[in-house]
Short mmCIF file of C-alpha atoms in Angstrom, two decimals:
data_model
loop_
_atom_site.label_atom_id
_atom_site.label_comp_id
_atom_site.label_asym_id
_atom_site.label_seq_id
_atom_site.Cartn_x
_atom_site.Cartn_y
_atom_site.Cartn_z
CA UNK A 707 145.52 -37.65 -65.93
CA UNK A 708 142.80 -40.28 -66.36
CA UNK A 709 143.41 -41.14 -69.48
CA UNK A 710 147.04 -40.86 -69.50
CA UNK A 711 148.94 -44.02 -70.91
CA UNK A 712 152.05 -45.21 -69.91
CA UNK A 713 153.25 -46.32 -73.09
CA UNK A 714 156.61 -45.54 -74.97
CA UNK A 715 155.27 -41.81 -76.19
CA UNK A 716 155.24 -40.44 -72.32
CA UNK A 717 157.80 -38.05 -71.76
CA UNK A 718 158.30 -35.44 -68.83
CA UNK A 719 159.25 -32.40 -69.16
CA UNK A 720 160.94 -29.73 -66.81
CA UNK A 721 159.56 -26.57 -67.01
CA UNK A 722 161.27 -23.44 -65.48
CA UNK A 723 158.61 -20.33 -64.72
CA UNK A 724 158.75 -17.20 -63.13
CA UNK A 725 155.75 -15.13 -61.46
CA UNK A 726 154.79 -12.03 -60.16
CA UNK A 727 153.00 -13.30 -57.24
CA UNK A 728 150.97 -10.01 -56.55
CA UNK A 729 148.69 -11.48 -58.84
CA UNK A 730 148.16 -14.80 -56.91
CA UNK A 731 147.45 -16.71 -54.10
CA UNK A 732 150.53 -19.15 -54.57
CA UNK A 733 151.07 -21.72 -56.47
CA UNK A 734 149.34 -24.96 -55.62
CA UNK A 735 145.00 -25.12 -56.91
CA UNK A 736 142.30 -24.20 -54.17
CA UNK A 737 138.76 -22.89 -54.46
CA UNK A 738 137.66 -18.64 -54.72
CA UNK A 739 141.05 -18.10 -55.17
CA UNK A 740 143.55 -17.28 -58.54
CA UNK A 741 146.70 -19.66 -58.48
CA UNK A 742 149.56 -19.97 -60.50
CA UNK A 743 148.90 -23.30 -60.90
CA UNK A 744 145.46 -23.05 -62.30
CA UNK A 745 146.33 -19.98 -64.88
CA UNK A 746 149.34 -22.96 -65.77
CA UNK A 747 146.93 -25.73 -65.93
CA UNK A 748 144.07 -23.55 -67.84
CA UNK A 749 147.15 -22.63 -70.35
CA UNK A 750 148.26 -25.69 -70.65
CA UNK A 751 145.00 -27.61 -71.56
CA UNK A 752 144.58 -24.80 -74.66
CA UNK A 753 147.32 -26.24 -76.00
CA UNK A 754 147.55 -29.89 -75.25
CA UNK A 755 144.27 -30.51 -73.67
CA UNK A 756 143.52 -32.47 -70.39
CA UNK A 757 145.72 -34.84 -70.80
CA UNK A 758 148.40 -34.02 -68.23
CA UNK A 759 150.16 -34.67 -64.71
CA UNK A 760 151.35 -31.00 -62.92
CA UNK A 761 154.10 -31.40 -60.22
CA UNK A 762 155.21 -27.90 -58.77
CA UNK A 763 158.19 -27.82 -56.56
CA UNK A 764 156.72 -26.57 -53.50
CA UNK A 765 153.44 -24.21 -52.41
CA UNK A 766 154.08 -20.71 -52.18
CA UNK A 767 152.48 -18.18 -50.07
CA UNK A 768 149.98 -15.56 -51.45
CA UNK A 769 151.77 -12.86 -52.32
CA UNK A 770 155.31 -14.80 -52.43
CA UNK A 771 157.05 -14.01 -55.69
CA UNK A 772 158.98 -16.69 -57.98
CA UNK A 773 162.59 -15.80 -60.39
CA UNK A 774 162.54 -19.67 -60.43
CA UNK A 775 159.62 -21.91 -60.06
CA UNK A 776 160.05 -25.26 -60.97
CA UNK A 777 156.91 -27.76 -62.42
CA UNK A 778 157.33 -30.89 -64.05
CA UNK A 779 154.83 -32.43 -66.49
CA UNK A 780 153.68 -36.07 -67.78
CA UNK A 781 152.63 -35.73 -71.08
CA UNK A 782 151.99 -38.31 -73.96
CA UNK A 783 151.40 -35.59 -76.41
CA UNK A 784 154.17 -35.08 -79.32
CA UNK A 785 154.89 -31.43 -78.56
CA UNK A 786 158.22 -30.33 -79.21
CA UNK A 787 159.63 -28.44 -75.36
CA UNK A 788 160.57 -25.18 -77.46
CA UNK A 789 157.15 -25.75 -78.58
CA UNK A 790 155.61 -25.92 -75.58
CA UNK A 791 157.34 -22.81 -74.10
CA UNK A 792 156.32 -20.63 -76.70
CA UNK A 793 153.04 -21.86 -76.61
CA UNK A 794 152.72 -21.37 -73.17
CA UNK A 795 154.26 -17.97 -73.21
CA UNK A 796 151.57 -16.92 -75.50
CA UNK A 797 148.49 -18.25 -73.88
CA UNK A 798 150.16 -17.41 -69.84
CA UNK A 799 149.04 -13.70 -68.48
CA UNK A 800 151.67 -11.17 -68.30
CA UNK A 801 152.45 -12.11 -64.84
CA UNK A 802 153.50 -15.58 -65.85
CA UNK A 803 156.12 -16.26 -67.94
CA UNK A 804 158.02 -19.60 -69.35
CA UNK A 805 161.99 -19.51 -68.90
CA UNK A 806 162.79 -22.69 -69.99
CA UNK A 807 161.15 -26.66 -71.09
CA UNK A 808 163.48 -29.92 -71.11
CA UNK A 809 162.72 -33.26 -71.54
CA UNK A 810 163.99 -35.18 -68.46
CA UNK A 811 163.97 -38.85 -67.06
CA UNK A 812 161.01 -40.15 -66.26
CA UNK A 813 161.31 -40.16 -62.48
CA UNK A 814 162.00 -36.45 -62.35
CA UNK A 815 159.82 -35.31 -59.92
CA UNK A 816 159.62 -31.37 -59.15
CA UNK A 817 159.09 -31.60 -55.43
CA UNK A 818 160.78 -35.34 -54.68
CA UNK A 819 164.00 -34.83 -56.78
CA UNK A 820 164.81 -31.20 -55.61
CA UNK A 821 168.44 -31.21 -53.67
CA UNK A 822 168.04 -27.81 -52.43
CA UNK A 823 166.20 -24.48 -52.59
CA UNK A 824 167.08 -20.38 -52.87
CA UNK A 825 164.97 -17.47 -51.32
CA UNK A 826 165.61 -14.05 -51.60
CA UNK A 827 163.64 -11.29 -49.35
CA UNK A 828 164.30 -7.90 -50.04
CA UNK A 829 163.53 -5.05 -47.98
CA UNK A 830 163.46 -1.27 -49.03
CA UNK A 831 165.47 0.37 -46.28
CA UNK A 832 164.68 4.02 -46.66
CA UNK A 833 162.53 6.15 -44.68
CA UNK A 834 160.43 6.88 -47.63
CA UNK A 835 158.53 3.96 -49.06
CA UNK A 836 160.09 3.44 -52.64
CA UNK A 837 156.87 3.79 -55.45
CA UNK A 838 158.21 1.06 -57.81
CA UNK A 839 158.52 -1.39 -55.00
CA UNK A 840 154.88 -1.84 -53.54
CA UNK A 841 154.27 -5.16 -53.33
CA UNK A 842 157.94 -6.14 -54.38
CA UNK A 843 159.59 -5.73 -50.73
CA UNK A 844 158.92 -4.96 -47.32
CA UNK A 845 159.65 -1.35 -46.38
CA UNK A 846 161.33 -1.31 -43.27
CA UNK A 847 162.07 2.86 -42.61
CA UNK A 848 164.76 2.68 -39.74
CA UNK A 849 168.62 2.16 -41.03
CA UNK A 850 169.25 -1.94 -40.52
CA UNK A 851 173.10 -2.82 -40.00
CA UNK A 852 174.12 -5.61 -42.58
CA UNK A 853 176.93 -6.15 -41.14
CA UNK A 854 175.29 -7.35 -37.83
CA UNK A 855 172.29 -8.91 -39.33
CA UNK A 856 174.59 -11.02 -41.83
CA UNK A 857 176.83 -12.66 -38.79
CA UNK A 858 173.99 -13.24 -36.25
CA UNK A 859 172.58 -14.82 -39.54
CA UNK A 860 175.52 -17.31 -39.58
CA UNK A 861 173.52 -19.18 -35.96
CA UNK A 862 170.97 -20.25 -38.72
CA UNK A 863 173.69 -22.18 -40.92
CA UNK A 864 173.95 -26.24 -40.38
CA UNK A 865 171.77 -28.93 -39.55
CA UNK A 866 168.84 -27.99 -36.76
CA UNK A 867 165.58 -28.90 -36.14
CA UNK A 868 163.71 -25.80 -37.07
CA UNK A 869 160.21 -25.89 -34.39
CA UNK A 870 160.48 -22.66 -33.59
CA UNK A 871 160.96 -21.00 -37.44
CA UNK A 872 157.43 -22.38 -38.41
CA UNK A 873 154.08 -21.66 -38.31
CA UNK A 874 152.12 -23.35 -35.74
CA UNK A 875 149.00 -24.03 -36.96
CA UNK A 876 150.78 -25.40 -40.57
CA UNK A 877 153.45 -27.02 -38.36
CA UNK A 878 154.02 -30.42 -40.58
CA UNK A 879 153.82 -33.18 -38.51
CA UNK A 880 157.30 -35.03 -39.84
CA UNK A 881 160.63 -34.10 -39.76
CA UNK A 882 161.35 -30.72 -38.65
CA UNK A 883 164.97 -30.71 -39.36
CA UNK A 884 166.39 -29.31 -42.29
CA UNK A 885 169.92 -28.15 -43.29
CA UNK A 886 170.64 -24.78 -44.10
CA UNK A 887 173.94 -24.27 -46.10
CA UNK A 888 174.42 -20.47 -46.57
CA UNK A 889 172.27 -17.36 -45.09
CA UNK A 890 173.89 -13.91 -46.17
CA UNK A 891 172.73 -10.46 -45.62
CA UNK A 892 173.63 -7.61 -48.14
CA UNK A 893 173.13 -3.90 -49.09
CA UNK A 894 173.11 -2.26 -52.38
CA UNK A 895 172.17 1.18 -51.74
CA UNK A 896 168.80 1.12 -49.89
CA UNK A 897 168.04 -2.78 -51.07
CA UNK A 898 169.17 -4.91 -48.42
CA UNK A 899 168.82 -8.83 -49.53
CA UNK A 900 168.72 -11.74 -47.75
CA UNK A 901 169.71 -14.71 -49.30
CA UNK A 902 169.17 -18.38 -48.15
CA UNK A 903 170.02 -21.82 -49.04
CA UNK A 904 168.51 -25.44 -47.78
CA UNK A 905 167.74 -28.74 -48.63
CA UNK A 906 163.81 -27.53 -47.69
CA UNK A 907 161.89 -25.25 -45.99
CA UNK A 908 158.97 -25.33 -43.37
CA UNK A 909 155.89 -23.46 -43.51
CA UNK A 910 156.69 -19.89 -43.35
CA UNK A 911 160.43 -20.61 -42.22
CA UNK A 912 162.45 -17.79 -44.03
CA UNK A 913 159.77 -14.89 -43.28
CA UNK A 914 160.03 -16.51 -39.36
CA UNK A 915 164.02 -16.09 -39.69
CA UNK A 916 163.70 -12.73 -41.58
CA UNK A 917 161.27 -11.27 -39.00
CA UNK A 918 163.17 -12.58 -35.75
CA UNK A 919 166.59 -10.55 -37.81
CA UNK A 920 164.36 -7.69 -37.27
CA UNK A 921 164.09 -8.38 -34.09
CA UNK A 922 167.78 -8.32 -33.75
CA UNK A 923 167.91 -5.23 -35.65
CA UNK A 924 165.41 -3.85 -32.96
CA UNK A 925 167.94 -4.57 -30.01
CA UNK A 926 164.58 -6.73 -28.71
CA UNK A 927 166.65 -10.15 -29.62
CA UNK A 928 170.19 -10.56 -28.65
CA UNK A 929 172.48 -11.85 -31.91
CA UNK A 930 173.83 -14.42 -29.80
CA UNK A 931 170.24 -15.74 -28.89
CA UNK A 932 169.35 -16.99 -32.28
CA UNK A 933 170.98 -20.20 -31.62
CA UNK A 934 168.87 -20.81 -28.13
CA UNK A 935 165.96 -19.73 -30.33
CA UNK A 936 166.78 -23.19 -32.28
CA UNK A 937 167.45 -25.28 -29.54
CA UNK A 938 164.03 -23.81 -27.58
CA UNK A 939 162.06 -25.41 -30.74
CA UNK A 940 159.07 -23.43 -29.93
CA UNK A 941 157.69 -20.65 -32.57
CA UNK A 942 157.09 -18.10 -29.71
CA UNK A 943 160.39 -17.77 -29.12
CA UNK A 944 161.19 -16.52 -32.66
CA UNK A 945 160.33 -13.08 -33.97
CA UNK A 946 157.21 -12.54 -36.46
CA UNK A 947 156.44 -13.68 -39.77
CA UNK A 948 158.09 -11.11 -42.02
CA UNK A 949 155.65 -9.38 -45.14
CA UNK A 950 154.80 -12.35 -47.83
CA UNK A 951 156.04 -9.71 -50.64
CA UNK A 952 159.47 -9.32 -49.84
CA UNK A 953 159.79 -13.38 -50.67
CA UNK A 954 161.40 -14.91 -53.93
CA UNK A 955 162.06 -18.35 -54.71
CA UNK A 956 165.34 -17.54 -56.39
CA UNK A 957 166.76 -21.10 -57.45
CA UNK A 958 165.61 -24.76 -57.20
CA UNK A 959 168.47 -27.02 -57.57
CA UNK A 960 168.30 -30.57 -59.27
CA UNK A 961 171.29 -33.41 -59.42
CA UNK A 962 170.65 -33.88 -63.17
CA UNK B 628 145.08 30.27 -54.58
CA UNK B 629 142.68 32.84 -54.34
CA UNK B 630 143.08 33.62 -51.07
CA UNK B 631 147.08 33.79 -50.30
CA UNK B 632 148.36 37.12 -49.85
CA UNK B 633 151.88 37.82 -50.83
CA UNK B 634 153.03 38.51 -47.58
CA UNK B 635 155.86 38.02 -45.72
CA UNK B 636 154.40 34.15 -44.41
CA UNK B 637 154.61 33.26 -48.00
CA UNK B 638 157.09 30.59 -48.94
CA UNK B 639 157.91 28.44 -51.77
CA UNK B 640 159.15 25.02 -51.84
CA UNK B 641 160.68 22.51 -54.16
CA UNK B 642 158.77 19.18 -53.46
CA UNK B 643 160.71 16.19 -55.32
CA UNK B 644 158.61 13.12 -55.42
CA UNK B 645 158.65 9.83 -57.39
CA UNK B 646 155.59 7.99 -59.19
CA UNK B 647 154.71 4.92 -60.59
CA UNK B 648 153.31 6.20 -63.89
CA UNK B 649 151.20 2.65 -64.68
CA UNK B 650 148.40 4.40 -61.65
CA UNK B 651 148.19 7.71 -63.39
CA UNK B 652 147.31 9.47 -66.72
CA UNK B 653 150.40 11.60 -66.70
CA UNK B 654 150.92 14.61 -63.85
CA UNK B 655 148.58 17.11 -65.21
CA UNK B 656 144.79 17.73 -64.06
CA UNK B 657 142.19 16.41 -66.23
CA UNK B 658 138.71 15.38 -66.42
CA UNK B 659 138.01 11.73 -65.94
CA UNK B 660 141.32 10.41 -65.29
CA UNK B 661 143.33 9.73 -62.26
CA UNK B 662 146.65 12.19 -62.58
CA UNK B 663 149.31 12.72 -60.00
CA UNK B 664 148.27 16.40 -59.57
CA UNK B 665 144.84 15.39 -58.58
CA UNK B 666 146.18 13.13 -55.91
CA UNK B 667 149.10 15.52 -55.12
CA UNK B 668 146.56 17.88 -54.53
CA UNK B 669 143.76 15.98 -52.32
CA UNK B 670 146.55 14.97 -49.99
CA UNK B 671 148.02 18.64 -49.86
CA UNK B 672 144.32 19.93 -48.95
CA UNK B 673 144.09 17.77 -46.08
CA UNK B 674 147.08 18.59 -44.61
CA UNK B 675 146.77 22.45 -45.67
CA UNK B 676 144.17 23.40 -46.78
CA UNK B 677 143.17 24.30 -50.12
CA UNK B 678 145.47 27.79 -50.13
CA UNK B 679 148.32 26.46 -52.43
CA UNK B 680 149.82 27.14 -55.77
CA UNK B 681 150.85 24.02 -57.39
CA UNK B 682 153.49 24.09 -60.42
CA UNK B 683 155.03 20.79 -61.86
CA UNK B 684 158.27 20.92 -63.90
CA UNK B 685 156.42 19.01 -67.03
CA UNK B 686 153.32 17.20 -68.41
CA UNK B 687 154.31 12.97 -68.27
CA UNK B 688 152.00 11.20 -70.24
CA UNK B 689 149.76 7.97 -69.41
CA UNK B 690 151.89 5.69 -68.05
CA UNK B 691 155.37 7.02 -67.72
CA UNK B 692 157.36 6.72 -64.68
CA UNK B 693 158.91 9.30 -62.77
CA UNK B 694 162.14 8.26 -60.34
CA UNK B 695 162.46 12.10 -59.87
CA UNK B 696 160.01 14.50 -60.06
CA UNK B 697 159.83 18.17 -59.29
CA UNK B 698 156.80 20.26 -58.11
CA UNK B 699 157.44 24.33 -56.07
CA UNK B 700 154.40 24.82 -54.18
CA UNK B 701 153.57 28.45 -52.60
CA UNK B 702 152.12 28.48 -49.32
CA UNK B 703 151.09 31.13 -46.81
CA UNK B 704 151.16 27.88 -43.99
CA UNK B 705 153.62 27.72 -41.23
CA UNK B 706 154.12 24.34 -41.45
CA UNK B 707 157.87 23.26 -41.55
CA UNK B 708 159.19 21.30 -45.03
CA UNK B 709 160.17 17.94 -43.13
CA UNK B 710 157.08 18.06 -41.39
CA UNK B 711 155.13 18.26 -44.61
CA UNK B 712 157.31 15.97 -45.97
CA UNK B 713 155.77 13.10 -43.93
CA UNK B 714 152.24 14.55 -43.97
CA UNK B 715 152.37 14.07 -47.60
CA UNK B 716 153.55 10.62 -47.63
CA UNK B 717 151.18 9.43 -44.93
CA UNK B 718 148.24 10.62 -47.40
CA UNK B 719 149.34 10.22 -50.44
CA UNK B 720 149.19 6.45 -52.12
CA UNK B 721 151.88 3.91 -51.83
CA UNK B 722 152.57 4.52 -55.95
CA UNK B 723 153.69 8.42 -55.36
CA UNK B 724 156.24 9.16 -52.64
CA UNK B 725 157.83 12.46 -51.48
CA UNK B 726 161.40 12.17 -51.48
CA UNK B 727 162.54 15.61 -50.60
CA UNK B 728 161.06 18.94 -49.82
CA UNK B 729 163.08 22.36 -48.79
CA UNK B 730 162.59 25.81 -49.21
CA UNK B 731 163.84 27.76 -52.32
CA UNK B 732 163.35 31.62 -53.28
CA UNK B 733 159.99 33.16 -54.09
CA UNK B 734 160.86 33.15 -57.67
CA UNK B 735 161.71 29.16 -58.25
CA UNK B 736 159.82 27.85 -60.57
CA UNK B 737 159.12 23.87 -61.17
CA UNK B 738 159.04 23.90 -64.71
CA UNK B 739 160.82 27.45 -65.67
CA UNK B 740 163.83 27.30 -63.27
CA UNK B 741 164.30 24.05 -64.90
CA UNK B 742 167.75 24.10 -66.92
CA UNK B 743 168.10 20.27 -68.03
CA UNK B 744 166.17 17.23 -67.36
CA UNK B 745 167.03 13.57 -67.78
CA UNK B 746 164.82 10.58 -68.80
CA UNK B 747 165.69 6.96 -68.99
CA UNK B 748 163.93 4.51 -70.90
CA UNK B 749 164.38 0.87 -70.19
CA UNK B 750 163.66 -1.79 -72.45
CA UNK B 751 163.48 -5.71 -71.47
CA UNK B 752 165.59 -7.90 -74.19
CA UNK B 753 164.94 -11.06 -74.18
CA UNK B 754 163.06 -13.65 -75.75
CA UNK B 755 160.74 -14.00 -73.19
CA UNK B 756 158.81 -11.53 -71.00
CA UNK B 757 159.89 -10.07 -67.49
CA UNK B 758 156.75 -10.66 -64.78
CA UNK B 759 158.36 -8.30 -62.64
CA UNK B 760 158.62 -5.79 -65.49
CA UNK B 761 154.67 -5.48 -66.98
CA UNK B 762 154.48 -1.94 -67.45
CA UNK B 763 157.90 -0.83 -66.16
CA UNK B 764 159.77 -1.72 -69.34
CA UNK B 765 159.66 -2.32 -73.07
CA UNK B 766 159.80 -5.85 -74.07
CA UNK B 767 161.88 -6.38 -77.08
CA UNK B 768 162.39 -10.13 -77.92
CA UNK B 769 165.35 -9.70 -80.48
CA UNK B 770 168.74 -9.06 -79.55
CA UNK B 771 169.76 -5.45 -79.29
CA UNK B 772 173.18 -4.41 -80.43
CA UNK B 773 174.11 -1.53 -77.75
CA UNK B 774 176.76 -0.50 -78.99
CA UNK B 775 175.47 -0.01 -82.65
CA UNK B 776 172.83 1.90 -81.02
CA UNK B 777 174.54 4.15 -78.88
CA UNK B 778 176.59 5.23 -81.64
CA UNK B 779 173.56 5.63 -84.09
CA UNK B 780 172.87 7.96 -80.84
CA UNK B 781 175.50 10.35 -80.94
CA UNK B 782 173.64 11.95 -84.10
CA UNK B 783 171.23 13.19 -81.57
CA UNK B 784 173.33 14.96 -79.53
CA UNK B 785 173.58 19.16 -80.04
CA UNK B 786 171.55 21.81 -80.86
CA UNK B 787 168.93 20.71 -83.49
CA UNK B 788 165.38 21.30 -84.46
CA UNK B 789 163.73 18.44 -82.96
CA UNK B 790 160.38 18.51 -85.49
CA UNK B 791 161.10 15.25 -86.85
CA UNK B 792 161.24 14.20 -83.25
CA UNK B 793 157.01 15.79 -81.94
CA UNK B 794 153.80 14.26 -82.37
CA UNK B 795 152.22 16.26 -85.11
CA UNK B 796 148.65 16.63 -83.79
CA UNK B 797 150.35 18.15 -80.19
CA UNK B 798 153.43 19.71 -81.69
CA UNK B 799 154.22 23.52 -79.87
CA UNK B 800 154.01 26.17 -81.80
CA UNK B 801 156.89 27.80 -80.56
CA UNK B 802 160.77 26.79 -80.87
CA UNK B 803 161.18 23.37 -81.81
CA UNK B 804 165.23 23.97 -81.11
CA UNK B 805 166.46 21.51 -78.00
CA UNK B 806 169.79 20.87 -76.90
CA UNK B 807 170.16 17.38 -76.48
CA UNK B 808 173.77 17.04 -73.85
CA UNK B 809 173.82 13.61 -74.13
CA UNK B 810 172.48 10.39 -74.77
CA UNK B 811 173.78 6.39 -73.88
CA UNK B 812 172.34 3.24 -74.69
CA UNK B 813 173.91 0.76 -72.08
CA UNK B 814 173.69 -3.07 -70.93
CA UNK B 815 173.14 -4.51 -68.12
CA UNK B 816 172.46 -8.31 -68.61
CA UNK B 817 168.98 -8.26 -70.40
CA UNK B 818 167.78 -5.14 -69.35
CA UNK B 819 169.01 -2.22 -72.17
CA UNK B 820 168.47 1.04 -70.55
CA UNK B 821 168.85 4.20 -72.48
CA UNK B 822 169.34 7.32 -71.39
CA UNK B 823 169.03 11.24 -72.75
CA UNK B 824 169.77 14.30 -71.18
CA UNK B 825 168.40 17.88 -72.89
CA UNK B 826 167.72 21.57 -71.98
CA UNK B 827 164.44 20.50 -73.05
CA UNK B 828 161.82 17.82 -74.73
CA UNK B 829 159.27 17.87 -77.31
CA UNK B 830 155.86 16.07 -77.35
CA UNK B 831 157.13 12.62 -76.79
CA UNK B 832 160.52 13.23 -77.93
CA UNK B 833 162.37 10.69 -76.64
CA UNK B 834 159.47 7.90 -77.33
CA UNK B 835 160.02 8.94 -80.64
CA UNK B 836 164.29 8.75 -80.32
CA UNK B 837 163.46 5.60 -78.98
CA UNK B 838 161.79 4.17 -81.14
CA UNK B 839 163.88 5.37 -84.39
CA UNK B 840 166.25 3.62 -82.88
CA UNK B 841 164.72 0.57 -82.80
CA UNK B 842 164.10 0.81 -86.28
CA UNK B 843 167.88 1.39 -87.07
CA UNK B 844 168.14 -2.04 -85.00
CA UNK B 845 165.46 -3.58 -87.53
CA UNK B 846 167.88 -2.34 -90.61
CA UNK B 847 164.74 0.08 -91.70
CA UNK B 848 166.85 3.15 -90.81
CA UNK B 849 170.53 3.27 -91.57
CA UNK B 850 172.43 4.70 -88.37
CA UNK B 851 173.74 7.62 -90.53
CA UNK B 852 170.33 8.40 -91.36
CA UNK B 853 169.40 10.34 -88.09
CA UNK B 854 170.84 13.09 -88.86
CA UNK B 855 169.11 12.91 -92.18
CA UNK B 856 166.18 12.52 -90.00
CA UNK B 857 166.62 15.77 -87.92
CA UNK B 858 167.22 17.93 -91.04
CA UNK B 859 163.76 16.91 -92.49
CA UNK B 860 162.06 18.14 -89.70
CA UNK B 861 159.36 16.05 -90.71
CA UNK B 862 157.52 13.42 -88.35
CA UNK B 863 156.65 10.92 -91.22
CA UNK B 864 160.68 10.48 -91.13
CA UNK B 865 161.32 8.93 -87.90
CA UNK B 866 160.07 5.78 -86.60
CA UNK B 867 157.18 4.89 -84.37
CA UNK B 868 156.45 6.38 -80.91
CA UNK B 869 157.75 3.92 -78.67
CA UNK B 870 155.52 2.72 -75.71
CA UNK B 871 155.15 4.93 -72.46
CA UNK B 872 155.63 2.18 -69.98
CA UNK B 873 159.75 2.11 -70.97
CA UNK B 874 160.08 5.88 -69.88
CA UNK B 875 160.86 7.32 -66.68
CA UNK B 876 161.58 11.11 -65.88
CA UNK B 877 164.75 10.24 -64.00
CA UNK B 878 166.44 13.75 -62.93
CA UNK B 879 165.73 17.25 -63.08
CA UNK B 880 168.59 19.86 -62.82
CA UNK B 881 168.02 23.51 -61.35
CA UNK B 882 170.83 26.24 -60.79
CA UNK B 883 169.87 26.42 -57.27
#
C-alpha cells in the first residue's frame, strides 16, 4: 500500500468470505503455493488496482475450510461495499465467495479487534466413508459416544494455558493462555460436530483437542485426564492432530 | 460373463452404493470417459475376477449424484456379501462407496425389478454462491417462492405422457406414459430441495420438470400451464433442461 494516502477518502471496509479450503493452502500469501489470500488480492487488484492494505483474521491450515472468514481492507478508492462484493463475487473462483462488505471505523483491524472465534470439525461416523464428504470431514468408522465426548469436553472450558494443545515446532513464543467459553459435542445422524468457542487459538489447538477426544473415544485417554493434560503443558501428553478437513472457521466475533 | 455356469454356486446380489456424480460421466460404460461402471468394474475384477454380470438400475448422466444407487451382480464366487462389501470399498475411490450388499433371488433385476425410484434436486438460493456447493447444487440468485412452486407441482403428479418432459434427440421409442407419485418443493434456509418420486423417468425428465419450473418462477410459464404443457407432448413447450449438478438419484424401491 505504497502509495496509499491517508487523507479524508480512506475508508475500511469489513469483508465477510467463505472458502472451500480443498482448493488452498490457507489463507495468509507464501511462495509455490495457491492461497486464499492471493486469489483475494489478485481479485481485488482487477477491480481497484494495487492500491490496498489486506488484514485476514487469522492463518488457516491447508486444507482448513472457512463459513466465516473475516478480512478487512484500507482503501482510498470510491467503490461503493455492495459494489465491491459483487465485483468480487464475479472475478473470485467458485471456491471463494463474498458474504458480506461494510464500511467500518478506521481502527477495525481483522486480527487485533476480533473478541472471539468459532470452529466447527465434523466427522463422518459411519463405517462406510460417505462420497459427498471427501475432503469435507474426517471419517472416523467406529461408533463415537457424544454423550461422553461432549462432558469430558467440558475439562477444556475456562481460562488455561494451552502448551500441550499446540504444535511444537509452531509453538508461539507469547502467551499460551487463552479462554475457551463453550466446547459441545453433537450428533445428527452419522455427522457428529464439534463446536468451539475462544478468545484465540494456538497453532493447531482444536485438531490437538479433537484428536486427544479420540483418544478418549479409544479408551487410550481417561475423560477425567484431560484436565492433567492442561496442567502437564506439554504437547506429548495430548492426543494427535486431528485431519485438517474436518476444520471450519464457523464465526469471528467483533464488539462493533 | 462368458464363463459362469448357471449352477447351483451362482448367486445374485443387490449392491447399493452412493457416487459423487461431479468424478463420472454418468454410470454407464463408454469410450473415453470415466463412468462408475468402469470403476465399479476394475475394483470388482480385482477382488473377483472378471466372471461377473453387472446390471445397474438406470443410466445417470454427466454429473449427477447418486445418494442411493442400485446395481445386482451374478457371481459364481464364494465370497460372502459383507466380505465383498469391504473389498469393494477398499478399491474403489473415495467418490463411490458401497453402502449395502445382500443376497436376493436369481431373478432380481437392478433396473427391471425396479418399481419406483426417487430423485432430489437441490438448488442453492441465494444471492451469492455456496463454496461448499460447486457442483452439488443449482445456484439460483433470485428468491424462490416454494410454495408457489410446489403447487405449480401438483400438475405433475399422475399418469401422463411425459413427451413434453424427454430430450428429443434421445427420446425412447417406446411408452412415454410415467406415473409420477409425487413431487415437493421444500425449504430449508437457502437451500430449496425438490423432490419427485415415479414408476419411471424419461431422458432427463426431471431436469426438464425442473427447470419448467423455474420458468413458472420467472412468470414465463403460468403455473396452470403445466398441465397444458403435458397435453402437448411437445418438448419446444417446456422450459430448459436444468443443470445436472442439482440432481441426485436419491432412492430406489424394489418389492423385495
Amino acid at each position: 500500500m505504497q502509495s496509499l494516502y491517508y487523507g479524508s477518502n480512506l475508508k475500511n471496509l469489513l469483508i465477510t468470505i467463505s472458502y472451500d479450503g480443498r482448493h488452498f493452502h490457507g489463507w495468509q500469501i507464501q511462495q509455490n503455493a495457491l492461497t486464499v489470500q492471493e486469489v483475494f488480492q489478485n481479485s481485488l487488484s482487477k477491480i481497484i488496482g494495487s492500491d490496498f492494505d489486506v488484514k485476514g483474521c487469522s492463518r488457516t491450515d491447508s486444507g482448513v475450510h472457512a463459513n466465516m472468514y473475516c478480512i478487512s481492507l484500507k482503501i482510498a478508492h470510491p467503490i461503493m461495499p455492495e459494489r465491491l462484493k459483487a465485483a468480487l463475487n464475479r472475478w473470485l473462483p467458485k471456491s471463494v465467495a463474498v458474504l458480506d462488505c461494510v464500511e467500518v471505523p478506521l481502527d477495525f483491524h481483522a486480527r487485533y479487534s476480533c473478541v472471539s472465534k468459532e470452529y466447527i470439525y465434523k466427522i463422518w461416523n459411519n463405517e462406510v466413508r460417505n462420497p459427498f464428504l471427501d475432503g469435507y470431514a474426517l471419517h472416523y468408522r467406529y461408533k463415537i459416544d457424544e454423550n461422553l465426548l461432549n462432558n469430558a469436553a467440558q475439562s477444556y472450558v475456562g481460562y488455561h494455558d494451552f502448551s500441550s494443545f499446540c504444535t511444537l515446532d509452531r509453538r508461539e513464543k507469547g502467551d499460551m493462555r487463552r479462554n475457551v467459553m463453550s466446547f459441545s459435542v453433537k450428533r445428527d445422524g452419522d455427522l457428529v460436530t464439534m463446536k468451539v468457542e475462544a478468545d484465540g487459538f494456538l497453532y493447531n489447538m482444536v485438531r490437538i483437542m479433537v484428536g486427544t477426544l479420540l483418544r478418549v473415544q479409544q479408551g487410550k485417554i481417561n475423560p477425567d485426564d484431560i484436565s492433567t493434560i492442561i496442567e502437564k503443558k506439554d504437547r506429548s501428553f495430548a492426543g494427535p492432530t486431528a485431519q485438517a478437513c474436518g476444520l471450519y472457521l464457523n464465526r469471528v466475533n467483533y464488539n462493533l
